[in-house]
Tab-separated table of C-alpha atoms and ligand atoms in Angstrom:
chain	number	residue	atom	x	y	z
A	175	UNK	CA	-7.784	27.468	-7.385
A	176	UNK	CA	-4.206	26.119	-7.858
A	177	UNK	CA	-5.307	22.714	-9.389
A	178	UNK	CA	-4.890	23.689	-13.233
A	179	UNK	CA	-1.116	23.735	-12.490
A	180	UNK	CA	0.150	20.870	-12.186
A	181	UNK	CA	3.685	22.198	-11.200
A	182	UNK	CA	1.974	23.896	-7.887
A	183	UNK	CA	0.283	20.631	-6.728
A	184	UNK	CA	1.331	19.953	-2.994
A	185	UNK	CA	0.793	15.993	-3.245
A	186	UNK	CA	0.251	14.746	-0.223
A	187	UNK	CA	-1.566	11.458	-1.932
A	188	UNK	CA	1.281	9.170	-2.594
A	189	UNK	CA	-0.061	6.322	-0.983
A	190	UNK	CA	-3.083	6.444	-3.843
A	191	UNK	CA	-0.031	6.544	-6.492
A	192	UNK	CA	3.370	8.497	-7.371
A	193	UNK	CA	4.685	10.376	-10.013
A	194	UNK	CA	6.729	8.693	-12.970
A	195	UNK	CA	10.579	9.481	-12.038
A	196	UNK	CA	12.273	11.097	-14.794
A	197	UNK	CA	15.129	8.797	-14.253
A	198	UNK	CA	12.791	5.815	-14.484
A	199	UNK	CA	11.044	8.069	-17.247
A	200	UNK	CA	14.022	7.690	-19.042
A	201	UNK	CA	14.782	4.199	-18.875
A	202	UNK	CA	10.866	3.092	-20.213
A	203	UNK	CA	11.029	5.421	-23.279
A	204	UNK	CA	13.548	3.809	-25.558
A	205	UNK	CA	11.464	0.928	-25.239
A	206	UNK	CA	8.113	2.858	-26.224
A	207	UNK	CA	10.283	4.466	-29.400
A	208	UNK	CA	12.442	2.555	-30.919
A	209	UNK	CA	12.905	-0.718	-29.140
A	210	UNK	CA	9.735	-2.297	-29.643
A	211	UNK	CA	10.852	-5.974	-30.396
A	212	UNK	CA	9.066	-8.991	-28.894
A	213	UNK	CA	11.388	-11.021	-26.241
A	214	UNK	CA	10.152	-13.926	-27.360
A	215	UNK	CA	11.495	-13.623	-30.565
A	216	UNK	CA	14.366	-15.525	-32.080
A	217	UNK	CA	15.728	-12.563	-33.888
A	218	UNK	CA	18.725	-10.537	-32.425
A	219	UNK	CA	15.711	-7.285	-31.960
A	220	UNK	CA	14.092	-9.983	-29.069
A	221	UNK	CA	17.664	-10.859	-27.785
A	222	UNK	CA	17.893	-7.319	-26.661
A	223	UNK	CA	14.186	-7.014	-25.489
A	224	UNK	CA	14.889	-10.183	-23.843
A	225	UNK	CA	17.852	-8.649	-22.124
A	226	UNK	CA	15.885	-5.956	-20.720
A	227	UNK	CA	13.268	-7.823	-19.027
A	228	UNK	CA	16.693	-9.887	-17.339
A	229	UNK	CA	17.813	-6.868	-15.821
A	230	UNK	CA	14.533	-5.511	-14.647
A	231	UNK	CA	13.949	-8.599	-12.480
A	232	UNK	CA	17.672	-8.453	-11.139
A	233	UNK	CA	16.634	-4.785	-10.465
A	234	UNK	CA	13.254	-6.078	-8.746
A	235	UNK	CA	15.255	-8.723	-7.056
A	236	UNK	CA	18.191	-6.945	-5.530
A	237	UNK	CA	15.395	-4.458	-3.594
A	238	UNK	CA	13.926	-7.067	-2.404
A	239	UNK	CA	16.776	-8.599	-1.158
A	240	UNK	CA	15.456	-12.228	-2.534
A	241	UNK	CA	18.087	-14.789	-3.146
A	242	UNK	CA	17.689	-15.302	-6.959
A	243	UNK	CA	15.783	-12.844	-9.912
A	244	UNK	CA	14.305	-16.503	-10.853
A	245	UNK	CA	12.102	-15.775	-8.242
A	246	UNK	CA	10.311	-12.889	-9.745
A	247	UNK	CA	8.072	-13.070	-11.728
A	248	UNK	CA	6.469	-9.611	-13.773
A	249	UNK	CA	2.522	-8.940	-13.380
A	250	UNK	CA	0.477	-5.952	-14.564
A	251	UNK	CA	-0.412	-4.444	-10.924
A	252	UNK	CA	-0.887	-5.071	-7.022
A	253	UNK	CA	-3.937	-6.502	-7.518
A	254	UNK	CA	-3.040	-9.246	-9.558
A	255	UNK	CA	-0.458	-10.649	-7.814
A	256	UNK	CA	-2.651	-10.498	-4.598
A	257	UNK	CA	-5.139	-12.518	-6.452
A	258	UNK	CA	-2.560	-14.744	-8.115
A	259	UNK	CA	-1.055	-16.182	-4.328
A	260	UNK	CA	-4.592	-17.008	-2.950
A	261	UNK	CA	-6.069	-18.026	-6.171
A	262	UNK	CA	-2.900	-20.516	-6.453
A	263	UNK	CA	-2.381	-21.304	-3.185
A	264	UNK	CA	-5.933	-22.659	-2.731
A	265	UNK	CA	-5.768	-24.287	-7.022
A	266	UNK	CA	-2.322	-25.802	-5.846
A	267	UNK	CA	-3.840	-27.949	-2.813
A	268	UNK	CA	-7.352	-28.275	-3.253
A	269	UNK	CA	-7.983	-30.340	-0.260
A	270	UNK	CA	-7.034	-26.943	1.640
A	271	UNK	CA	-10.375	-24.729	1.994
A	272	UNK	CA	-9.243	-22.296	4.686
A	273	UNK	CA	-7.538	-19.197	4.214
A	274	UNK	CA	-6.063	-16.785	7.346
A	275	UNK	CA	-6.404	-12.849	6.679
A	276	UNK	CA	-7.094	-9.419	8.051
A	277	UNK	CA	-9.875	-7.163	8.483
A	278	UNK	CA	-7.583	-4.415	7.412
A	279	UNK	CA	-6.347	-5.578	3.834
A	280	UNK	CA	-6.638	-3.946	0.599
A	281	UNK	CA	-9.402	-4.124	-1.586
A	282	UNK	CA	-7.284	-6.778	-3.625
A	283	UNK	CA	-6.972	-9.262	-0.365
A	284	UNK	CA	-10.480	-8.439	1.026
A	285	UNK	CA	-12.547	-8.721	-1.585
A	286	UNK	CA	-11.411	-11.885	-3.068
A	287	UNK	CA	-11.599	-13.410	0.416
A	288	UNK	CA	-15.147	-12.272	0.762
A	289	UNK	CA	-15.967	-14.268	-2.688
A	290	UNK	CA	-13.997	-17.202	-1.888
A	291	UNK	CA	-16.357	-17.143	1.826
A	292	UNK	CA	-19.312	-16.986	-0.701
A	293	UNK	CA	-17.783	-19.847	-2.221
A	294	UNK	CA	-18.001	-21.959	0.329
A	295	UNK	CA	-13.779	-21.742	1.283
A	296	UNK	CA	-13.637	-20.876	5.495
A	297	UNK	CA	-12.160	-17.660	5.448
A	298	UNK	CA	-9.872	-16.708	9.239
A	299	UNK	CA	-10.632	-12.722	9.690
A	300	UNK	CA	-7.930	-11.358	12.180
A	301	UNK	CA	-8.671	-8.442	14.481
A	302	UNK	CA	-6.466	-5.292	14.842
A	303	UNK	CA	-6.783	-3.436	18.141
A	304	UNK	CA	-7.522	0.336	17.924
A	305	UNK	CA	-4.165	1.081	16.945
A	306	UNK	CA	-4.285	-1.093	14.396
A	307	UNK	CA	-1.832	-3.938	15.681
A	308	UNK	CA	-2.414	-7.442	14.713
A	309	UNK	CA	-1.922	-10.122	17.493
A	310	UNK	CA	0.087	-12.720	16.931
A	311	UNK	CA	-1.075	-15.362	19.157
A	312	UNK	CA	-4.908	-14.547	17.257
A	313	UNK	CA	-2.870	-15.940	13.948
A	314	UNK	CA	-1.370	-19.256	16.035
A	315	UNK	CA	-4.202	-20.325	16.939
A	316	UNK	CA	-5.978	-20.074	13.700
A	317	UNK	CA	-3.576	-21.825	12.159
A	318	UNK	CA	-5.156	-25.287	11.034
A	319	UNK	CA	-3.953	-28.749	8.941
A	320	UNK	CA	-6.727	-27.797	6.112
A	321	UNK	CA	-4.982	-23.740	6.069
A	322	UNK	CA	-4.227	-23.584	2.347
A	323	UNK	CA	-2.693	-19.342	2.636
A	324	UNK	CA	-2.239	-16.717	5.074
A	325	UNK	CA	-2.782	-13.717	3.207
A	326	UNK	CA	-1.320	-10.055	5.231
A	327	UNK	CA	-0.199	-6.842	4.360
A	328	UNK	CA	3.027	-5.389	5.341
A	329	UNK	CA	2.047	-1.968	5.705
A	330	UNK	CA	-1.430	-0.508	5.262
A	331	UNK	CA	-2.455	1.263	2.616
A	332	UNK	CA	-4.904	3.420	4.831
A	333	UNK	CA	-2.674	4.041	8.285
A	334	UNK	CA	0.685	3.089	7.494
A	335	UNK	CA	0.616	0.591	10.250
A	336	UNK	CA	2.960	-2.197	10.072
A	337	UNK	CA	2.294	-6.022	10.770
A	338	UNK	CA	5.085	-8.070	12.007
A	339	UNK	CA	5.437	-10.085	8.936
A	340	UNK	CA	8.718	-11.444	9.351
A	341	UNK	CA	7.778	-13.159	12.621
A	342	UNK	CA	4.190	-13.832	11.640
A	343	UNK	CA	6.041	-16.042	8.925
A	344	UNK	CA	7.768	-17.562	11.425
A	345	UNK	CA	4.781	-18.349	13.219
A	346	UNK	CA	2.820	-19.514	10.236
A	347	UNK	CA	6.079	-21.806	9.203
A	348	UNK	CA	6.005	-23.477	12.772
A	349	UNK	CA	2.692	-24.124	13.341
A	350	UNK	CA	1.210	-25.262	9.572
A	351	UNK	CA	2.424	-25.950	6.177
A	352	UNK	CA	0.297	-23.375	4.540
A	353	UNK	CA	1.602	-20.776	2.464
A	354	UNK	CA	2.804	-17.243	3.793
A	355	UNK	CA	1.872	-14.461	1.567
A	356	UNK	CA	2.821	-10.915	1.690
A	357	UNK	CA	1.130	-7.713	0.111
A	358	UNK	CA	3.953	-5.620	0.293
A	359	UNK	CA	2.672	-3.144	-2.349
A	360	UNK	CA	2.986	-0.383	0.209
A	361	UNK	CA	5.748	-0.753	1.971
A	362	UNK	CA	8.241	-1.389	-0.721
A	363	UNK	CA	10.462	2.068	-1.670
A	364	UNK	CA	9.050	3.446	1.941
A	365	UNK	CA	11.228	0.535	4.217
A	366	UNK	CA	14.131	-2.244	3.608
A	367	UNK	CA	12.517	-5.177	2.571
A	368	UNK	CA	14.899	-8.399	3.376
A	369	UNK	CA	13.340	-11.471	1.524
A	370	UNK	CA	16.008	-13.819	1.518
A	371	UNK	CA	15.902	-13.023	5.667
A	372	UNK	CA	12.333	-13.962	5.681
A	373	UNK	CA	10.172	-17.099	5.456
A	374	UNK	CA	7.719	-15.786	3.534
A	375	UNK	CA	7.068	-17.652	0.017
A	376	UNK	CA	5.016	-15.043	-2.247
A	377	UNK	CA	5.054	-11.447	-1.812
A	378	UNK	CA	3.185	-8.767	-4.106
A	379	UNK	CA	4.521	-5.230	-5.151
A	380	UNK	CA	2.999	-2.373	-7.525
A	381	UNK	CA	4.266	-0.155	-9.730
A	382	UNK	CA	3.159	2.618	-9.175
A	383	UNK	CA	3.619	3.013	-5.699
A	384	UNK	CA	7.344	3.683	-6.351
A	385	UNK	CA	7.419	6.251	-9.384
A	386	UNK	CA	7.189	3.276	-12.053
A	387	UNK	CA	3.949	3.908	-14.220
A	388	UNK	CA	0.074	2.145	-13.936
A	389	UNK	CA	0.201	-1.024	-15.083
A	390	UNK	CA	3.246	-3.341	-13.782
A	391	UNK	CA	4.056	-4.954	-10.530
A	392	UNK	CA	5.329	-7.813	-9.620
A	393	UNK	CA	5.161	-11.449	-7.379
A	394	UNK	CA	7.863	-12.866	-5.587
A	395	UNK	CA	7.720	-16.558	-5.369
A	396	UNK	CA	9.695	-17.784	-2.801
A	397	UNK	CA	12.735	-20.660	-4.697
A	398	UNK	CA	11.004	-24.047	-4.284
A	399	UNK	CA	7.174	-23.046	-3.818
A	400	UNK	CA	4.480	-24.073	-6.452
A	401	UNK	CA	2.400	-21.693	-7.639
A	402	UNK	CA	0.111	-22.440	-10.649
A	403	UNK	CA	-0.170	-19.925	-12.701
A	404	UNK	CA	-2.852	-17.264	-13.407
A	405	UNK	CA	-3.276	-16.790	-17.075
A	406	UNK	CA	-2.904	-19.252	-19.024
A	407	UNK	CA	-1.434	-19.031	-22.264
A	408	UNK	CA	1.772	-18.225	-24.149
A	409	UNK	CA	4.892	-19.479	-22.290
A	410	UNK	CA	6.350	-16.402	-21.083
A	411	UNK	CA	8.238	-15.909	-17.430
A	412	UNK	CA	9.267	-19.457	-17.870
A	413	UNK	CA	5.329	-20.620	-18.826
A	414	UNK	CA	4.585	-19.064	-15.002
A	415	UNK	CA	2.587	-15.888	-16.291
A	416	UNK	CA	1.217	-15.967	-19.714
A	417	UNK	CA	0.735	-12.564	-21.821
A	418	UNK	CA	3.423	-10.748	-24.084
A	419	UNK	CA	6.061	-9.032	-21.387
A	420	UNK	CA	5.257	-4.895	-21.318
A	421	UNK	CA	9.073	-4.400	-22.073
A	422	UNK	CA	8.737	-0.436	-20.970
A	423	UNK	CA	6.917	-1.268	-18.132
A	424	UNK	CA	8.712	-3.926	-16.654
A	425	UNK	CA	12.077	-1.625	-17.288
A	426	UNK	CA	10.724	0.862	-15.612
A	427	UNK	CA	9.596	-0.864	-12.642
A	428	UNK	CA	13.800	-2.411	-12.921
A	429	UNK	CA	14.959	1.507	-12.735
A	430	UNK	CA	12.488	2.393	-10.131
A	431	UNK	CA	13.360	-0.620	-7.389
A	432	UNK	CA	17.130	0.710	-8.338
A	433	UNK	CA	15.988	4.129	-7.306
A	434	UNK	CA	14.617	3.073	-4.298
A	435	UNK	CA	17.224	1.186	-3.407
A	436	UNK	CA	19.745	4.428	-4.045
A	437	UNK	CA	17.194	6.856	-2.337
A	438	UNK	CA	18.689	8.263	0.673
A	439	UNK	CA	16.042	10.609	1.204
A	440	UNK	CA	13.511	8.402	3.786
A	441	UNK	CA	14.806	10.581	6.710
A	442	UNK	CA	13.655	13.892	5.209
A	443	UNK	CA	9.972	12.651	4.699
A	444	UNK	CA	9.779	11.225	7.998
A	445	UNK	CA	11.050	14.255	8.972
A	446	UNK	CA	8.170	16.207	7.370
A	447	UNK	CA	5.184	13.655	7.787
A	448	UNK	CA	6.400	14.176	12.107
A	449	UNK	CA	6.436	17.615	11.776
A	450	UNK	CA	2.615	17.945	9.879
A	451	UNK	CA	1.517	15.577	12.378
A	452	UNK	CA	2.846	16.813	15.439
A	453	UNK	CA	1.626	20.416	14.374
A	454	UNK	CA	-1.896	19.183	13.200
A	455	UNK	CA	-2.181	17.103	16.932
A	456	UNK	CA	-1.724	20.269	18.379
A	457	UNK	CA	-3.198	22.400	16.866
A	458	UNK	CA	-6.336	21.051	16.575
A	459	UNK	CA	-8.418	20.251	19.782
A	460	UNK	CA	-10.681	17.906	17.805
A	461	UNK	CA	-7.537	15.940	15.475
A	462	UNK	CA	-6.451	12.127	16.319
A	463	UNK	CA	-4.324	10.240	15.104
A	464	UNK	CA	-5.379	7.065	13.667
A	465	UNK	CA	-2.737	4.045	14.354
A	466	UNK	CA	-0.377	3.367	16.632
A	467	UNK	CA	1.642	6.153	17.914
A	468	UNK	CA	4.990	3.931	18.238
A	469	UNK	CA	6.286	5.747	14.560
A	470	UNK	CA	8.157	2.910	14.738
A	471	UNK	CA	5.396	0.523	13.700
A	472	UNK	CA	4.602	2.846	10.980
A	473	UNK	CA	5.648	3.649	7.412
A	474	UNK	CA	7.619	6.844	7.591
A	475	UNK	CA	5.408	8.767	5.263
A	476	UNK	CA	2.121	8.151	6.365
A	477	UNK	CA	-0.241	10.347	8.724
A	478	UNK	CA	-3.731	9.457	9.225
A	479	UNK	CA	-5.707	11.746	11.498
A	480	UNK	CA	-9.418	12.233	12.045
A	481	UNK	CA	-10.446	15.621	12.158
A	482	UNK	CA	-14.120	14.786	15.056
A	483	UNK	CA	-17.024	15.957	13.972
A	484	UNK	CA	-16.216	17.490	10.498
A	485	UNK	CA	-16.462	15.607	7.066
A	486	UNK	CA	-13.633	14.238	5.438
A	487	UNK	CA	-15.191	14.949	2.039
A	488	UNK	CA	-15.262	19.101	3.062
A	489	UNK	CA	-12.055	19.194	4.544
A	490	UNK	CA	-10.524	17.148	1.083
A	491	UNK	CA	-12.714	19.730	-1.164
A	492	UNK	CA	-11.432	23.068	0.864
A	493	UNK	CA	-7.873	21.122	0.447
A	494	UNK	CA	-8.133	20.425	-3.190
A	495	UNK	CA	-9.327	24.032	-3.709
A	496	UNK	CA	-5.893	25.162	-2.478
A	497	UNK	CA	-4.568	22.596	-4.678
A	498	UNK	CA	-3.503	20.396	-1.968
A	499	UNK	CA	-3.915	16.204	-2.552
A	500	UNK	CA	-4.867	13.902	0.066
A	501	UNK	CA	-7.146	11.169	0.544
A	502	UNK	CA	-10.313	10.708	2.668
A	503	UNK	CA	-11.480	7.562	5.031
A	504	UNK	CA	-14.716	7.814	4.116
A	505	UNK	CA	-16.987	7.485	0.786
A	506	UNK	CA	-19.991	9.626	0.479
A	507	UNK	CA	-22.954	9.711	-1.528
A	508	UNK	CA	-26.221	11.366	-1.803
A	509	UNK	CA	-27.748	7.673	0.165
A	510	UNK	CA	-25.242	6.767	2.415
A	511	UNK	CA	-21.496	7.699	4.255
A	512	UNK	CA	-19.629	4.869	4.377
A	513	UNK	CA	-16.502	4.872	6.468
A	514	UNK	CA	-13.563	3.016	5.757
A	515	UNK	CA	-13.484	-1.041	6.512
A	516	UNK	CA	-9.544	0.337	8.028
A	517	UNK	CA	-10.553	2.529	10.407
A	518	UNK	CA	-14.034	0.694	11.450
A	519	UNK	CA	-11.762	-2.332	12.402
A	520	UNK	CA	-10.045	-0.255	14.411
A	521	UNK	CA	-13.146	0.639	16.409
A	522	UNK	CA	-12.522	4.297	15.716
A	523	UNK	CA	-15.510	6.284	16.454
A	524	UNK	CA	-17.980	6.729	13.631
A	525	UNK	CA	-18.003	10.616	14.421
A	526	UNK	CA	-14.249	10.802	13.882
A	527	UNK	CA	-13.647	8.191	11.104
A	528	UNK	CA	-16.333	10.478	9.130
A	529	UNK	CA	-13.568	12.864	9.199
A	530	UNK	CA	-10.426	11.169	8.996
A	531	UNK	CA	-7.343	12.430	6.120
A	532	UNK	CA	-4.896	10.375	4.790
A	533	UNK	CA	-1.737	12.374	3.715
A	534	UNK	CA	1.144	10.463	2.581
A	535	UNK	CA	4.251	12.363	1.515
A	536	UNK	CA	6.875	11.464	-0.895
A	537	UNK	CA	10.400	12.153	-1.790
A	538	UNK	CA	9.028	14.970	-3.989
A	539	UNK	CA	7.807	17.017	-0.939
A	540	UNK	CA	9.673	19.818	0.526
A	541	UNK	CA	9.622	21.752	4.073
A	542	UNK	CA	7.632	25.021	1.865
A	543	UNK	CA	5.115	22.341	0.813
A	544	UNK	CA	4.202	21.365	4.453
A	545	UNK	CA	4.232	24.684	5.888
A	546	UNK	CA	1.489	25.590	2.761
A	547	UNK	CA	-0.363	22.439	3.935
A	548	UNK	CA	-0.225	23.399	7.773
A	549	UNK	CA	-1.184	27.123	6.618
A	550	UNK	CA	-4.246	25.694	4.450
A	551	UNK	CA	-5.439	23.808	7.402
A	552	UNK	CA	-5.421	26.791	9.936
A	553	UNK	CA	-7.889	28.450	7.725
A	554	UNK	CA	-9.883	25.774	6.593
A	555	UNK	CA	-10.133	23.647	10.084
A	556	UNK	CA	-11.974	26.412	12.359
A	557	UNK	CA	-14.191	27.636	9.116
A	558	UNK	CA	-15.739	24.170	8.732
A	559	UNK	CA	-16.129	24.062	12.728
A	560	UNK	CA	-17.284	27.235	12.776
A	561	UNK	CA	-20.154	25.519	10.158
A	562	UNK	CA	-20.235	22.141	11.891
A	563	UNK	CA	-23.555	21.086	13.455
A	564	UNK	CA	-21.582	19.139	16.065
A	565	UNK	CA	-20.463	22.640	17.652
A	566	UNK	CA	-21.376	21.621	21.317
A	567	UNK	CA	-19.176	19.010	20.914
A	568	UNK	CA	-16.428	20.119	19.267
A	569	UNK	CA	-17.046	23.492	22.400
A	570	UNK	CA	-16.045	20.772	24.644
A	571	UNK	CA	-12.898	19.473	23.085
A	572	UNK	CA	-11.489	22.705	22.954
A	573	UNK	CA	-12.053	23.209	26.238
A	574	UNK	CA	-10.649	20.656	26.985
A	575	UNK	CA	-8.079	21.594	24.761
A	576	UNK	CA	-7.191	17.623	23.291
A	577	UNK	CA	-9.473	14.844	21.750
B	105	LIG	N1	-2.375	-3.666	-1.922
B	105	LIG	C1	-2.235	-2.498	-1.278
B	105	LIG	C2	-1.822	-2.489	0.154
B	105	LIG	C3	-2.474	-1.300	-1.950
B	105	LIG	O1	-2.342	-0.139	-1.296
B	105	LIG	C4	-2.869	-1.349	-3.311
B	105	LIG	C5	-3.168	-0.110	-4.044
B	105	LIG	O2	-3.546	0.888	-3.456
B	105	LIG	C6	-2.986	-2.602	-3.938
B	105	LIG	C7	-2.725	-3.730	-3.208
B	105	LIG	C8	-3.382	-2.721	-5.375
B	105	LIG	O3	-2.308	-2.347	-6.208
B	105	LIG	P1	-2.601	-1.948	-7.730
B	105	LIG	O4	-3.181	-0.584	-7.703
B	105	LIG	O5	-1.257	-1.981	-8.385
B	105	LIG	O6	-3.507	-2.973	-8.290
């Protein structure tokens, strides 16, 4: 059991969250100590806290690559700023009651749409094939006069896959006048992200994706789109998003979009996620890999693979006993096994989405680290087939010696 040191850990989870940077550490705690001032004070103490909240969002801005820092504004997570677009987009134009999405969002995008369908607003669900790939034409043709937002990730949260946002906004700015937004909360830190290039007009990041702490993230709001805001309240971010500014937070999230933007490092996890996916794929008769294969399409640190005919939840225990992190596709209780929404739009076989990992590396990870992982696996792997009541089965696939 490696688990009660923390220093051991091989985390393999950072798609779920990321450690705190020490740099970006280091930039928040000044403003947990000593600089505790209010920015919207009139006092010299705000001036400065003031100051720091302009440099975060030219910080946020320039890793973006958005035109102006006047077009970002500070929220307290991914979540919020996801519900902030649609919530606004559909406030903004009332008349508008349909919104455009995918079957594969987050949470944050999917469950909001499902309430708004409750409440009566149309809501566009767009397929992905079994690679996860969205079709383009699909979101044409569901564009409509009455389409208030189209609401889609840039890179999922569960597969890595990437959607083609920069020509979907093309596509959406053609054929409609609705809004384009972006949840980007994945992909930003992991690929370049060119707003100023791109017609889209809100996009959402988090935090703590990128080694800035729980608790901040941010909305881009395209220059010249209305958005109404959220909370109401005080007039802070120029009366767009009420509530006292979190000073550290927002710094930090300003040192960690720096760091990203200075990390030169994306080569050596893509690097590492090939290499423990490549030697899992092999390995293992009964592995898959969920989403596309084109690695191109996919964020560099993200491997999804379903393990047929064993549980997720064993292999992630067995894992987490070695004091190894990942995540599971699938939720289990005493009643029920629920796969994930992901990887059942993606027509992946119940049998093998029961048993799918997600590991997701980050710049933390080293070559040792994998080869630990790979190690882990080669014992774990045959003893849970060995245990498996699917053995015919998984007989067969190693005869046949791939899935
Ligand atoms: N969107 C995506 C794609 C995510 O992966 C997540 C978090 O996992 C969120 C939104 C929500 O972000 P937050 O945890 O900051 O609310």
């Amino acid at each position: 059991m490696r688990t009660d040191n923390r220093d051991s850990l091989v985390y393999l989870d950072n798609n779920a969250t990321t450690r705190v940077a020490p740099e970006v550490f280091e930039a928040l705690r000044p403003y947990l100590e000593e600089l505790y001032g209010n920015p919207s004070s009139a006092h010299t103490f705000g001036r400065e806290m003031r100051g720091a909240v302009v440099r975060a969002r030219e910080q946020v801005a320039a890793c973006l690559g958005a035109r102006s820092a006047d077009e970002i504004v500070f929220t307290s997570c991914g979540t919020e700023s996801d519900n902030w677009a649609i919530r606004g987009a559909l406030e903004m134009r009332p008349e508008k009651r349909h919104v455009i999405t995918t079957r594969v969002e987050h949470e944050a995008v999917r469950l909001l749409c499902e309430r708004l369908e409750r409440q009566g607003y149309e809501i566009t669900w767009l397929e992905v094939n079994s690679e996860g790939e969205l079709d383009l034409e699909a979101l044409r043709a569901a564009l409509r006069p009455d389409t208030s937002v189209v609401s889609m990730m840039l890179a999922n949260n569960e597969t890595g896959v990437l959607f083609p946002v920069e020509e979907a906004a093309r596509t959406v700015r053609e054929n409609s006048d609705a809004l384009f937004h972006v949840d980007g909360v994945q992909a930003v830190g992991k690929i370049p992200i060119r707003l100023s290039d791109w017609q889209v007009d809100l996009f959402s990041l988090s935090g703590h994706k990128l080694h800035a702490p729980k608790g901040v993230g941010a909305i881009y709001i395209r220059k010249g789109t209305r958005l109404p805001s959220f909370l109401i309240g005080g007039g802070q971010e120029k009366g767009r998003r009420a509530g006292t500014e979190a000073v550290p937070y927002i710094a930090a999230l300003g040192a960690a979009c720096e760091l990203a933007q200075k990390f030169d490092g994306h080569e050596t996890i893509r690097r590492l996620r090939d290499r423990l996916e490549d030697t899992i794929l092999e390995t293992f008769p009964n592995a898959r890999l969920n989403g596309t294969r084109d690695r191109a399409k996919r964020l560099p640190n993200t491997a999804n693979i379903s393990f047929s005919y064993l549980e997720g939840e064993s292999i992630l225990a067995h894992l987490d006993e070695a004091g190894i992190c990942v995540s599971t596709g699938s939720a289990c209780n005493a009643e029920s096994h629920v796969s994930s929404a992901v990887l059942r739009a993606m027509n992946v076989p119940y049998t093998s989405a029961q048993g799918s990992i997600r590991f997701s590396l980050g710049r933390y990870n080293t070559e040792a680290e994998i080869d630990y992982a790979l190690e882990t696996l080669r014992s774990v792997i045959p003893r849970l087939v060995e245990m498996s009541p699917y053995d015919e089965e998984l007989r067969s696939l190693a005869a046949r010696g791939r899935n």
